[in-house]
């Protein structure tokens, strides 16, 4: 029993965040999931595990990532904001990590668990390819064979990352079922896993899936928020007023948010992908446009029809193109601790270009969604207020998509 | 006694295993399903598993994935499945009918709604691939209150430590998934099936039906010697895929050959 009120003690013993989360998997996987949970608990208590993880994060990933005062973005907002308005914008620069996104934080943690469990083969799903690249990277680093499942549509729109994975020695398996995007890649990864439980470790790329994945991915990604908390206290002597992050499955967002959840003065905003608009059927905003349901091992908000059939998501950003969201976000949404909004493809493209031009940073399309909200909110907040936004990935992988959307040939 | 219990008892009395057959409802379209179900019964199936199509059949191999896609593409809705079940029950008052599928379409309108609808349609049992015992409360209490068996699955990964959890609250029969993998792929070695059924029998008195990878009379025969039921799915689905709306005849023939192998 917990004696204090805390938002940081989830999930419960059965892996639930309120009514969300859980372990909705085929019976074949249950013993493995229970094993993983035991092993994770043991690893958490093991100073040697923490030491190895810290060492990898520091020397292989390049942590801590800087907390950067985005002076020109701040000025850009202030130039058109009402007098006295225009919050200070800080960026948590996880795009500077090895492999170019936050995904690697989780992958180093999970591969250490895989090794601990004696698994000799790695599988993963990927959307944008960032998680696939990060997984292929750690698999290469530890000499384990690796298969990445990727929707055929995504293989097409994320070619540079597909080639990166291959260079890193991974096998990339294009998945053609469904809309051939992230959801379908996850289905095929689960099918592979169920057939290879004896030797295979599934490195899930976001804070979703059956318990204990949402918890352990969150914990591994929480290095983002822990660092940001220390860094802002050092820089500003106080906590931020608002945290902003993009939401695909929700791992970069929960990683930034979780260490601040019990600081009542810190507001938080998760930004879902509104695709062509929330009033169309082409978006990926599961909280705004979905309902609770069960998919991929957990209960959470899902885009679905009245029969519970899952509907296809759409986003210009492959990393956000998923009809679900991690269960902890569903819970934080239901209790109102975190606010959730959305940004359209078009808005994200505009913010992408603005950040390139005024700050000298090419953001990935995923955090570009967060930047839409940052510009809006900063303009409404006072000048002495502080926003920390998660710059969770760099945009090199997206230049072809962006060129295409802008009608430019490269 | 429930239709499931009666049927397994009768087969046992006849000294044979029950033939359990699976098809995906609405494949190739909802109008074609009743004739296919009738063909299963005419061919000699003892228990009918009616698959509820789902967009994301994570535990199924290519054959059943495609059956799900065909069914949904033909516009099959939950209401169609329930109507197909209701009409089946009118035509076949004594043949046990089990709905099999994934959790989300089952819980979408709430567990009580689903349990009521299934009972009104004359359904005897429900198998939900992605609801393990740990999540039983999702559907189990509502189904049991409606007098419907919530069938538990056991697999090659279900060790002695795991089996008590699976058996606690199990009813109807135990579905032994004989390969760790997806439907329609490889078949298990007979020796491993023999050992698994013997192990399961130490933990339950419920009938054990063995499925996954069972395609031919030659395979079904020896499994029927040790198990209380033999489940065949993908092999029938393949015939539906090939013959579409004209599948009833060939389905009846395959089922008859499987039934003969169990006698
Ligand atoms: C850079 C980047 N940001 C965000 C995401 C979305 O995932 P999550 O919501 O788990 O952070 C992805 C996924 O591929 C990504 O590559």
XYZ file of C-alpha atoms and ligand atoms in Angstrom:
689
model
C 0.000 0.000 0.000
C 1.230 3.477 -0.804
C 0.814 6.066 1.903
C 1.274 9.182 -0.155
C -0.709 10.329 -3.136
C 1.407 9.698 -6.174
C 0.923 9.420 -9.906
C 4.172 7.514 -10.191
C 3.267 4.202 -8.583
C 1.524 2.668 -11.606
C 1.003 0.036 -12.836
C -0.488 -2.158 -10.088
C 0.697 -5.717 -9.480
C -1.402 -7.054 -12.328
C 0.033 -4.545 -14.774
C -2.939 -2.204 -14.905
C -2.936 1.579 -14.998
C -6.450 2.120 -13.643
C -8.634 0.243 -16.132
C -5.894 0.317 -18.799
C -2.872 -1.849 -19.552
C -2.897 -5.522 -18.573
C -1.639 -8.654 -20.310
C -3.931 -9.522 -23.199
C -1.739 -12.059 -24.953
C -2.022 -15.581 -26.298
C -1.453 -18.213 -23.623
C 1.778 -19.282 -25.355
C 3.303 -15.940 -24.415
C 2.091 -15.786 -20.813
C 4.940 -17.748 -19.191
C 7.429 -15.604 -21.070
C 5.762 -12.356 -20.068
C 5.760 -13.468 -16.439
C 9.413 -14.424 -16.765
C 10.273 -11.060 -18.241
C 8.544 -9.331 -15.363
C 10.504 -11.363 -12.797
C 13.742 -10.706 -14.630
C 13.014 -7.001 -14.889
C 12.316 -6.748 -11.149
C 15.594 -8.524 -10.438
C 17.514 -6.294 -12.857
C 16.063 -3.188 -11.225
C 17.509 -4.314 -7.890
C 20.874 -5.214 -9.385
C 23.528 -2.467 -9.147
C 25.553 -4.209 -11.868
C 22.655 -3.856 -14.295
C 22.293 -0.163 -13.508
C 26.026 0.355 -13.875
C 26.155 -1.311 -17.277
C 23.117 0.618 -18.467
C 24.543 3.942 -17.289
C 27.841 3.216 -18.947
C 26.177 2.442 -22.272
C 23.934 5.486 -22.056
C 26.946 7.687 -21.431
C 29.499 6.291 -23.854
C 27.451 4.569 -26.552
C 24.318 6.732 -26.692
C 26.012 10.006 -25.727
C 23.911 10.981 -22.719
C 23.107 13.228 -21.048
C 21.506 15.052 -23.949
C 21.627 18.845 -23.668
C 18.745 20.916 -22.435
C 18.936 23.770 -24.881
C 17.415 27.228 -24.603
C 15.828 27.790 -28.015
C 16.331 31.507 -28.017
C 15.329 32.160 -31.590
C 12.187 30.030 -31.370
C 11.307 31.992 -28.244
C 11.906 35.294 -30.034
C 9.947 34.058 -33.027
C 6.933 33.519 -30.775
C 7.397 36.800 -28.916
C 7.527 38.746 -32.177
C 3.816 38.129 -32.751
C 2.599 37.388 -29.213
C 0.646 39.852 -27.061
C 2.793 42.145 -24.912
C 4.310 40.283 -21.970
C 3.561 36.924 -23.591
C 5.931 34.351 -25.054
C 7.246 31.684 -22.701
C 10.881 30.612 -22.739
C 11.264 27.500 -24.878
C 13.753 24.824 -23.934
C 14.382 21.764 -26.084
C 15.460 18.443 -24.634
C 17.834 17.396 -27.363
C 17.335 13.658 -27.649
C 17.746 14.006 -31.394
C 21.483 14.215 -30.669
C 21.561 10.662 -29.341
C 23.365 7.969 -31.263
C 20.978 6.891 -34.071
C 19.130 10.185 -33.936
C 16.179 9.665 -31.648
C 15.104 8.730 -28.130
C 14.409 5.145 -29.221
C 17.938 3.998 -28.361
C 17.432 4.741 -24.632
C 14.916 1.923 -24.477
C 16.832 -0.414 -26.761
C 19.988 -0.472 -24.648
C 17.889 -1.283 -21.606
C 15.961 -4.060 -23.298
C 18.967 -5.710 -24.904
C 20.602 -5.939 -21.495
C 17.446 -7.696 -20.286
C 17.572 -10.015 -23.298
C 21.155 -10.962 -22.476
C 20.233 -11.473 -18.830
C 17.483 -13.857 -19.902
C 19.858 -15.779 -22.156
C 17.948 -14.943 -25.328
C 19.962 -15.185 -28.531
C 17.735 -13.599 -31.170
C 16.161 -10.144 -31.294
C 12.995 -9.031 -33.070
C 11.291 -5.641 -33.215
C 8.587 -3.726 -35.055
C 9.204 -0.327 -36.514
C 7.204 2.481 -38.080
C 9.459 5.388 -38.948
C 12.393 3.024 -38.802
C 13.937 4.836 -35.836
C 13.170 2.029 -33.438
C 14.282 -0.480 -36.049
C 17.591 1.322 -36.471
C 18.066 1.616 -32.718
C 17.306 -2.084 -32.257
C 19.588 -3.117 -35.124
C 22.255 -0.936 -33.538
C 22.164 -2.564 -30.121
C 21.872 -6.021 -31.707
C 25.043 -5.311 -33.689
C 26.727 -3.900 -30.592
C 26.048 -7.147 -28.710
C 26.422 -9.506 -31.645
C 22.874 -10.879 -31.722
C 20.957 -11.666 -34.928
C 18.038 -9.328 -35.445
C 14.854 -9.293 -37.520
C 12.897 -6.056 -37.956
C 9.243 -6.144 -39.019
C 8.224 -3.077 -40.968
C 5.067 -2.296 -42.910
C 5.668 -2.313 -46.663
C 4.226 1.221 -46.871
C 6.765 2.390 -44.313
C 9.607 0.537 -46.049
C 8.748 2.716 -49.020
C 8.542 6.056 -47.209
C 11.521 5.494 -44.883
C 14.094 4.128 -47.317
C 17.174 5.629 -45.668
C 16.346 3.893 -42.400
C 15.716 0.575 -44.149
C 19.197 0.771 -45.623
C 20.648 1.741 -42.258
C 19.125 -1.329 -40.633
C 20.576 -3.524 -43.348
C 24.002 -1.947 -42.948
C 23.764 -2.770 -39.270
C 23.236 -6.396 -40.145
C 19.501 -6.665 -39.469
C 17.059 -8.486 -41.673
C 14.152 -6.201 -42.585
C 10.909 -8.076 -43.243
C 8.335 -5.992 -45.115
C 4.815 -6.674 -43.834
C 2.032 -6.489 -46.410
C -1.076 -7.222 -44.321
C -3.571 -4.463 -43.486
C -2.430 -0.965 -44.423
C 1.129 -2.273 -44.179
C 2.159 0.198 -41.466
C 3.185 0.050 -37.812
C 0.138 -1.855 -36.492
C 0.647 -4.609 -39.039
C 4.368 -4.761 -38.290
C 3.498 -5.300 -34.637
C 1.072 -8.103 -35.545
C 3.791 -9.905 -37.471
C 6.370 -9.364 -34.748
C 3.946 -10.954 -32.260
C 3.399 -13.868 -34.662
C 7.126 -14.407 -34.918
C 7.558 -14.168 -31.174
C 4.858 -16.719 -30.384
C 6.615 -19.174 -32.707
C 10.093 -18.516 -31.290
C 9.575 -17.928 -27.580
C 12.401 -20.252 -26.610
C 15.234 -18.082 -27.957
C 13.736 -14.758 -29.023
C 13.464 -11.445 -27.200
C 10.958 -8.932 -28.550
C 12.212 -5.365 -28.092
C 8.970 -3.358 -28.199
C 9.612 0.207 -29.321
C 7.057 2.189 -27.405
C 5.440 2.269 -23.990
C 2.682 -0.116 -25.038
C 2.080 -3.843 -25.376
C 1.488 -6.366 -22.606
C 2.709 -5.709 -19.070
C 5.592 -5.303 -18.177
C 6.507 -3.540 -21.448
C 4.704 -0.232 -20.822
C 6.405 -0.023 -17.442
C 9.894 -1.004 -18.487
C 9.921 1.126 -21.639
C 8.760 4.061 -19.532
C 11.470 3.420 -16.985
C 14.188 3.243 -19.632
C 12.882 6.413 -21.315
C 12.537 8.255 -18.008
C 16.210 9.142 -18.270
C 14.913 11.989 -20.477
C 12.774 13.505 -17.740
C 15.266 12.843 -14.956
C 17.991 14.687 -16.824
C 15.639 17.488 -17.861
C 14.557 17.973 -14.265
C 18.140 18.324 -13.021
C 19.142 20.480 -15.953
C 16.306 22.981 -15.625
C 16.829 23.254 -11.871
C 20.440 24.040 -12.538
C 19.714 26.519 -15.327
C 16.624 28.268 -13.988
C 16.536 27.283 -10.350
C 12.980 26.078 -10.743
C 10.748 23.555 -12.441
C 9.177 24.240 -15.835
C 5.560 25.318 -16.230
C 4.799 23.070 -19.161
C 6.194 19.936 -20.776
C 5.308 19.134 -24.379
C 5.915 15.929 -26.339
C 4.577 14.162 -29.417
C 2.646 10.938 -28.972
C 2.924 7.915 -31.207
C 2.760 5.050 -28.754
C 3.864 7.548 -26.159
C 7.367 6.524 -25.099
C 9.210 9.807 -25.543
C 6.317 11.621 -23.892
C 6.060 9.342 -20.863
C 9.866 9.412 -20.580
C 9.811 13.188 -20.267
C 6.626 13.406 -18.164
C 6.999 10.617 -15.630
C 9.681 12.142 -13.389
C 7.541 15.318 -13.099
C 4.135 13.704 -12.519
C 4.152 14.459 -8.800
C 5.109 18.112 -9.275
C 1.708 19.792 -9.308
C 3.093 23.049 -10.717
C 4.249 21.301 -13.898
C 1.558 21.046 -16.590
C 1.973 18.501 -19.381
C 0.743 18.301 -22.920
C 0.899 15.290 -25.225
C 0.375 15.970 -28.921
C -1.259 13.340 -31.095
C -1.155 13.273 -34.886
C -4.326 14.730 -36.422
C -3.336 13.740 -39.951
C -5.749 15.391 -42.389
C -7.822 16.613 -39.438
C -9.789 15.163 -36.545
C -13.003 15.684 -38.506
C -11.749 13.320 -41.226
C -11.164 9.576 -40.929
C -7.474 10.035 -41.716
C -5.755 10.741 -38.429
C -3.862 8.917 -35.678
C -5.315 10.601 -32.583
C -6.480 7.640 -30.505
C -7.380 9.669 -27.411
C -9.279 12.345 -29.320
C -10.949 10.016 -31.788
C -10.843 6.559 -30.232
C -12.376 4.505 -27.462
C -10.958 2.039 -24.938
C -10.362 -1.414 -26.361
C -7.891 -4.302 -26.468
C -5.090 -4.669 -28.991
C -1.470 -5.789 -28.970
C -1.549 -7.014 -25.418
C -3.033 -4.025 -23.671
C -6.267 -2.216 -22.997
C -6.050 1.358 -24.134
C -7.655 3.972 -26.374
C -7.895 2.675 -29.934
C -9.218 3.886 -33.248
C -11.996 1.405 -33.939
C -15.489 1.051 -35.319
C -18.665 0.172 -33.426
C -17.897 -3.564 -33.789
C -14.436 -3.203 -32.284
C -12.669 -3.612 -35.610
C -9.480 -1.548 -35.619
C -9.481 1.292 -38.115
C -6.429 2.495 -39.992
C -4.512 5.455 -38.674
C -2.989 8.137 -40.845
C -0.163 10.556 -40.231
C 2.482 12.090 -42.446
C 4.824 10.929 -39.717
C 5.358 7.173 -39.887
C 6.333 7.118 -36.204
C 2.928 8.460 -35.144
C 0.896 6.396 -37.608
C -0.569 3.951 -35.083
C -4.223 3.483 -34.018
C -3.376 3.054 -30.324
C -1.480 4.727 -27.499
C 0.390 3.431 -24.467
C -1.934 2.537 -21.553
C -0.337 4.934 -19.077
C -1.343 7.850 -21.304
C -4.906 6.531 -21.450
C -4.876 6.546 -17.670
C -3.242 9.981 -17.322
C -5.845 11.275 -19.772
C -8.728 9.705 -17.849
C -7.626 11.220 -14.534
C -6.796 14.560 -16.139
C -3.172 14.778 -14.976
C -1.909 15.271 -18.532
C -3.622 17.239 -21.269
C -3.683 15.930 -24.820
C -4.120 17.877 -28.049
C -3.259 17.230 -31.665
C -1.556 18.714 -34.712
C -2.327 18.082 -38.380
C 0.099 17.000 -41.104
C 0.004 20.524 -42.500
C 0.693 22.207 -39.167
C 3.548 19.802 -38.467
C 5.125 20.560 -41.851
C 4.968 24.291 -41.130
C 6.500 23.874 -37.691
C 9.165 21.599 -39.188
C 10.246 24.386 -41.539
C 10.084 27.079 -38.887
C 12.316 25.131 -36.517
C 14.807 24.482 -39.336
C 14.937 28.132 -40.255
C 14.885 29.899 -36.922
C 16.768 27.443 -34.743
C 19.121 25.571 -37.053
C 17.720 22.210 -36.053
C 16.073 19.801 -38.504
C 13.462 18.065 -36.380
C 11.897 14.721 -37.167
C 8.262 14.937 -38.257
C 7.212 13.351 -34.947
C 8.513 16.134 -32.651
C 7.406 18.645 -35.294
C 3.906 17.832 -34.058
C 4.998 18.797 -30.556
C 6.513 22.015 -31.922
C 3.100 23.048 -33.312
C 1.743 23.002 -29.771
C 4.874 24.681 -28.387
C 4.447 27.680 -30.685
C 0.748 27.962 -29.831
C 1.125 27.584 -26.088
C 4.226 29.726 -25.749
C 2.336 32.626 -27.308
C -0.387 32.322 -24.650
C 2.004 32.022 -21.704
C 3.852 34.759 -19.848
C 7.443 35.604 -20.687
C 8.723 34.392 -17.363
C 7.197 30.987 -17.851
C 9.130 27.994 -19.085
C 8.310 25.243 -21.567
C 10.404 22.118 -22.061
C 9.649 20.322 -25.303
C 11.031 16.965 -26.286
C 13.062 17.193 -29.476
C 12.956 13.415 -29.601
C 14.348 12.841 -33.081
C 16.200 14.456 -35.926
C 14.660 14.930 -39.336
C 17.282 13.494 -41.666
C 15.096 10.420 -42.197
C 12.168 12.637 -43.211
C 13.685 14.875 -45.839
C 12.229 12.806 -48.698
C 8.735 12.853 -47.199
C 8.977 16.579 -46.572
C 10.323 17.294 -50.058
C 7.455 15.273 -51.469
C 4.878 17.129 -49.382
C 6.347 20.465 -50.441
C 6.428 19.423 -54.084
C 10.205 19.635 -54.292
C 12.300 17.154 -56.247
C 15.654 16.179 -54.760
C -25.657 -30.951 -18.777
C -24.469 -28.464 -21.366
C -24.357 -29.387 -25.038
C -20.548 -29.439 -24.833
C -20.503 -31.818 -21.856
C -23.182 -34.041 -23.420
C -21.325 -34.237 -26.705
C -17.922 -35.059 -25.208
C -19.612 -37.672 -22.965
C -21.382 -39.247 -25.930
C -18.177 -39.421 -27.994
C -16.388 -40.956 -25.056
C -19.140 -43.542 -24.716
C -18.671 -44.302 -28.412
C -14.983 -44.802 -27.731
C -13.755 -41.970 -29.945
C -12.576 -38.391 -29.878
C -14.908 -35.549 -30.829
C -14.239 -33.808 -34.122
C -14.069 -30.057 -33.568
C -14.075 -27.953 -36.724
C -13.266 -24.284 -37.179
C -14.347 -21.876 -39.895
C -14.232 -18.091 -39.999
C -17.751 -16.639 -39.946
C -18.592 -14.570 -43.001
C -15.915 -16.175 -45.182
C -16.338 -15.823 -48.135
C -19.445 -13.815 -47.197
C -22.111 -13.950 -44.497
C -24.695 -15.480 -46.820
C -22.419 -18.442 -47.618
C -21.594 -19.360 -44.016
C -24.804 -21.260 -43.053
C -24.336 -23.831 -45.838
C -20.695 -24.306 -44.811
C -21.701 -24.838 -41.173
C -24.325 -27.362 -42.270
C -21.648 -29.141 -44.308
C -19.490 -29.431 -41.185
C -22.343 -31.081 -39.314
C -23.296 -33.336 -42.239
C -19.672 -34.387 -42.615
C -19.672 -35.535 -39.001
C -18.272 -32.647 -36.944
C -19.295 -32.921 -33.293
C -18.449 -29.377 -32.179
C -18.505 -26.233 -34.344
C -16.135 -23.343 -33.749
C -17.352 -20.231 -35.483
C -14.578 -17.680 -35.899
C -15.436 -14.023 -35.338
C -13.417 -12.041 -37.866
C -11.008 -9.396 -36.602
C -8.842 -6.853 -38.385
C -5.750 -7.928 -36.430
C -5.669 -11.702 -35.963
C -2.281 -11.764 -34.219
C -2.257 -15.480 -33.443
C -3.183 -16.633 -36.914
C -1.110 -17.670 -39.881
C -1.651 -16.537 -43.476
C -4.621 -18.855 -44.251
C -6.816 -17.657 -41.389
C -5.556 -14.074 -41.736
C -6.840 -14.082 -45.287
C -10.134 -15.636 -44.181
C -10.551 -12.755 -41.743
C -9.782 -10.260 -44.475
C -12.236 -11.905 -46.908
C -14.955 -11.904 -44.283
C -14.487 -8.263 -43.288
C -14.157 -7.204 -46.920
C -17.523 -8.885 -47.554
C -18.961 -6.573 -44.903
C -19.404 -9.093 -42.075
C -20.514 -7.408 -38.846
C -20.921 -8.724 -35.319
C -24.685 -8.728 -35.929
C -24.184 -11.100 -38.882
C -22.199 -13.521 -36.717
C -24.897 -13.535 -34.059
C -27.606 -14.059 -36.683
C -25.622 -16.929 -38.236
C -25.320 -18.505 -34.776
C -29.022 -18.024 -34.000
C -30.097 -19.668 -37.245
C -27.598 -22.486 -36.767
C -29.094 -23.196 -33.379
C -32.579 -23.396 -34.921
C -31.407 -25.873 -37.543
C -29.196 -27.881 -35.178
C -30.655 -27.891 -31.670
C -28.052 -30.267 -30.217
C -24.732 -29.422 -31.893
C -22.435 -27.401 -29.609
C -21.408 -24.043 -31.028
C -18.352 -22.151 -29.824
C -17.506 -18.585 -30.815
C -13.783 -18.113 -31.263
C -11.966 -14.863 -31.820
C -10.107 -11.926 -30.334
C -11.022 -9.868 -27.303
C -11.827 -6.491 -28.798
C -14.892 -7.361 -30.911
C -16.176 -9.392 -27.943
C -15.851 -6.662 -25.327
C -16.663 -3.659 -27.507
C -20.248 -3.249 -26.298
C -19.430 -4.539 -22.825
C -19.028 -8.104 -21.514
C -22.661 -8.358 -20.372
C -23.935 -7.337 -23.764
C -21.795 -9.953 -25.459
C -22.660 -12.705 -22.988
C -26.377 -12.005 -23.394
C -26.191 -11.844 -27.158
C -24.208 -15.075 -27.289
C -26.652 -16.840 -24.976
C -29.641 -15.631 -26.978
C -27.951 -16.925 -30.118
C -27.589 -20.380 -28.569
C -23.824 -20.252 -28.177
C -22.335 -22.796 -25.760
C -18.755 -21.659 -25.397
C -16.406 -18.769 -26.149
C -12.681 -18.833 -26.891
C -10.849 -15.528 -26.770
C -7.314 -15.924 -28.019
C -5.957 -12.870 -26.221
C -7.668 -13.171 -22.842
C -5.422 -15.322 -20.619
C -6.587 -16.345 -17.113
C -4.925 -13.224 -15.693
C -7.489 -11.082 -17.544
C -10.434 -13.425 -16.951
C -12.529 -10.681 -15.373
C -12.744 -9.051 -18.788
C -15.271 -11.616 -20.006
C -15.280 -14.676 -17.748
C -17.776 -13.578 -15.055
C -20.294 -12.326 -17.607
C -20.067 -15.505 -19.677
C -20.354 -17.816 -16.688
C -23.362 -15.860 -15.412
C -24.963 -16.455 -18.805
C -24.200 -20.178 -18.591
C -21.568 -20.082 -21.324
C -18.246 -21.914 -21.001
C -15.190 -19.678 -21.312
C -12.745 -22.144 -22.867
C -9.147 -21.973 -21.632
C -6.130 -22.688 -23.773
C -3.010 -24.614 -22.845
C 0.161 -24.613 -24.958
C 3.580 -26.247 -25.139
C 4.845 -23.393 -22.951
C 2.337 -24.191 -20.192
C 4.620 -25.841 -17.649
C 3.618 -27.515 -14.394
C 3.831 -24.162 -12.672
C 1.428 -22.584 -15.104
C -1.194 -25.306 -15.457
C -2.993 -24.753 -12.129
C -3.625 -21.117 -13.134
C -5.085 -22.247 -16.444
C -7.314 -24.909 -14.887
C -8.586 -22.649 -12.105
C -11.993 -21.559 -13.405
C -11.776 -23.527 -16.660
C -14.936 -25.138 -18.000
C -16.306 -26.813 -21.131
C -13.062 -28.286 -22.398
C -9.371 -27.433 -22.565
C -8.074 -26.422 -25.958
C -4.499 -27.671 -26.241
C -2.638 -25.560 -28.801
C -0.127 -28.206 -29.822
C 2.509 -25.931 -31.350
C 4.055 -22.767 -29.993
C 3.228 -20.612 -32.960
C 0.463 -19.359 -35.176
C -2.342 -21.308 -36.830
C -1.813 -23.324 -39.977
C 1.949 -23.574 -39.937
C 3.734 -26.658 -38.686
C 2.431 -29.770 -36.979
C 3.483 -31.104 -33.617
C 5.195 -34.473 -33.236
C 2.763 -37.127 -32.064
C 5.022 -38.008 -29.125
C 4.918 -34.439 -27.826
C 1.110 -34.451 -28.092
C 0.895 -37.737 -26.191
C 3.068 -36.346 -23.404
C 1.208 -33.036 -23.254
C -2.236 -34.617 -23.050
C -1.028 -36.929 -20.288
C 0.358 -33.921 -18.406
C -2.879 -31.934 -18.799
C -4.945 -34.900 -17.578
C -3.074 -34.739 -14.291
C -4.473 -31.260 -13.746
C -8.037 -31.510 -15.021
C -10.967 -33.824 -15.606
C -12.229 -31.638 -18.432
C -12.057 -33.010 -21.985
C -8.838 -32.084 -23.848
C -9.150 -31.032 -27.489
C -5.925 -30.820 -29.490
C -5.547 -28.360 -32.337
C -3.132 -26.252 -34.452
C -1.481 -27.912 -37.438
C -3.919 -30.841 -37.668
C -4.858 -31.086 -41.350
C -5.348 -34.680 -42.467
C -7.163 -37.875 -41.416
C -3.706 -39.458 -41.032
C -2.805 -36.883 -38.382
C -6.224 -36.775 -36.751
C -6.422 -40.545 -36.165
C -3.471 -40.948 -33.769
C -4.288 -37.699 -31.924
C -7.838 -38.975 -31.406
C -6.392 -42.019 -29.644
C -5.062 -39.885 -26.778
C -7.175 -36.711 -26.816
C -10.904 -36.197 -26.215
C -11.208 -33.928 -29.206
C -9.327 -33.070 -32.382
C -9.576 -29.535 -33.792
C -9.184 -28.853 -37.516
C -9.220 -25.286 -38.857
C -6.796 -24.116 -41.526
C -7.319 -27.177 -43.738
C -11.035 -26.362 -43.937
C -10.321 -22.665 -44.421
C -8.079 -23.559 -47.367
C -11.026 -25.311 -49.020
C -13.259 -22.306 -48.429
C -10.539 -20.116 -49.935
C -10.391 -22.327 -53.008
C -14.098 -22.937 -53.576
C -15.673 -19.782 -52.133
C -19.458 -19.902 -52.287
C -19.301 -23.475 -53.582
C -17.238 -24.728 -50.657
C -19.980 -26.689 -48.867
C -19.528 -29.923 -50.862
C -15.739 -30.163 -50.630
C -15.872 -29.114 -46.961
C -18.334 -31.934 -46.242
C -16.012 -34.419 -47.964
C -12.939 -33.367 -45.989
C -14.836 -33.389 -42.695
C -16.269 -36.839 -43.473
C -12.772 -38.198 -44.034
C -11.591 -36.660 -40.755
C -14.612 -38.036 -38.901
C -13.981 -41.500 -40.340
C -10.399 -41.376 -39.084
C -11.684 -40.868 -35.533
C -14.082 -43.807 -35.559
C 11.618 10.545 -33.542
C 10.397 9.833 -33.072
N 9.593 10.430 -32.213
C 8.477 9.836 -31.761
C 8.105 8.593 -32.183
C 6.832 8.017 -31.667
O 6.984 7.072 -30.669
P 6.751 7.411 -29.144
O 5.413 8.050 -29.021
O 6.796 6.069 -28.503
O 7.809 8.288 -28.653
C 8.928 7.909 -33.088
C 8.580 6.553 -33.545
O 9.102 5.997 -34.453
C 10.106 8.553 -33.541
O 10.923 7.950 -34.420
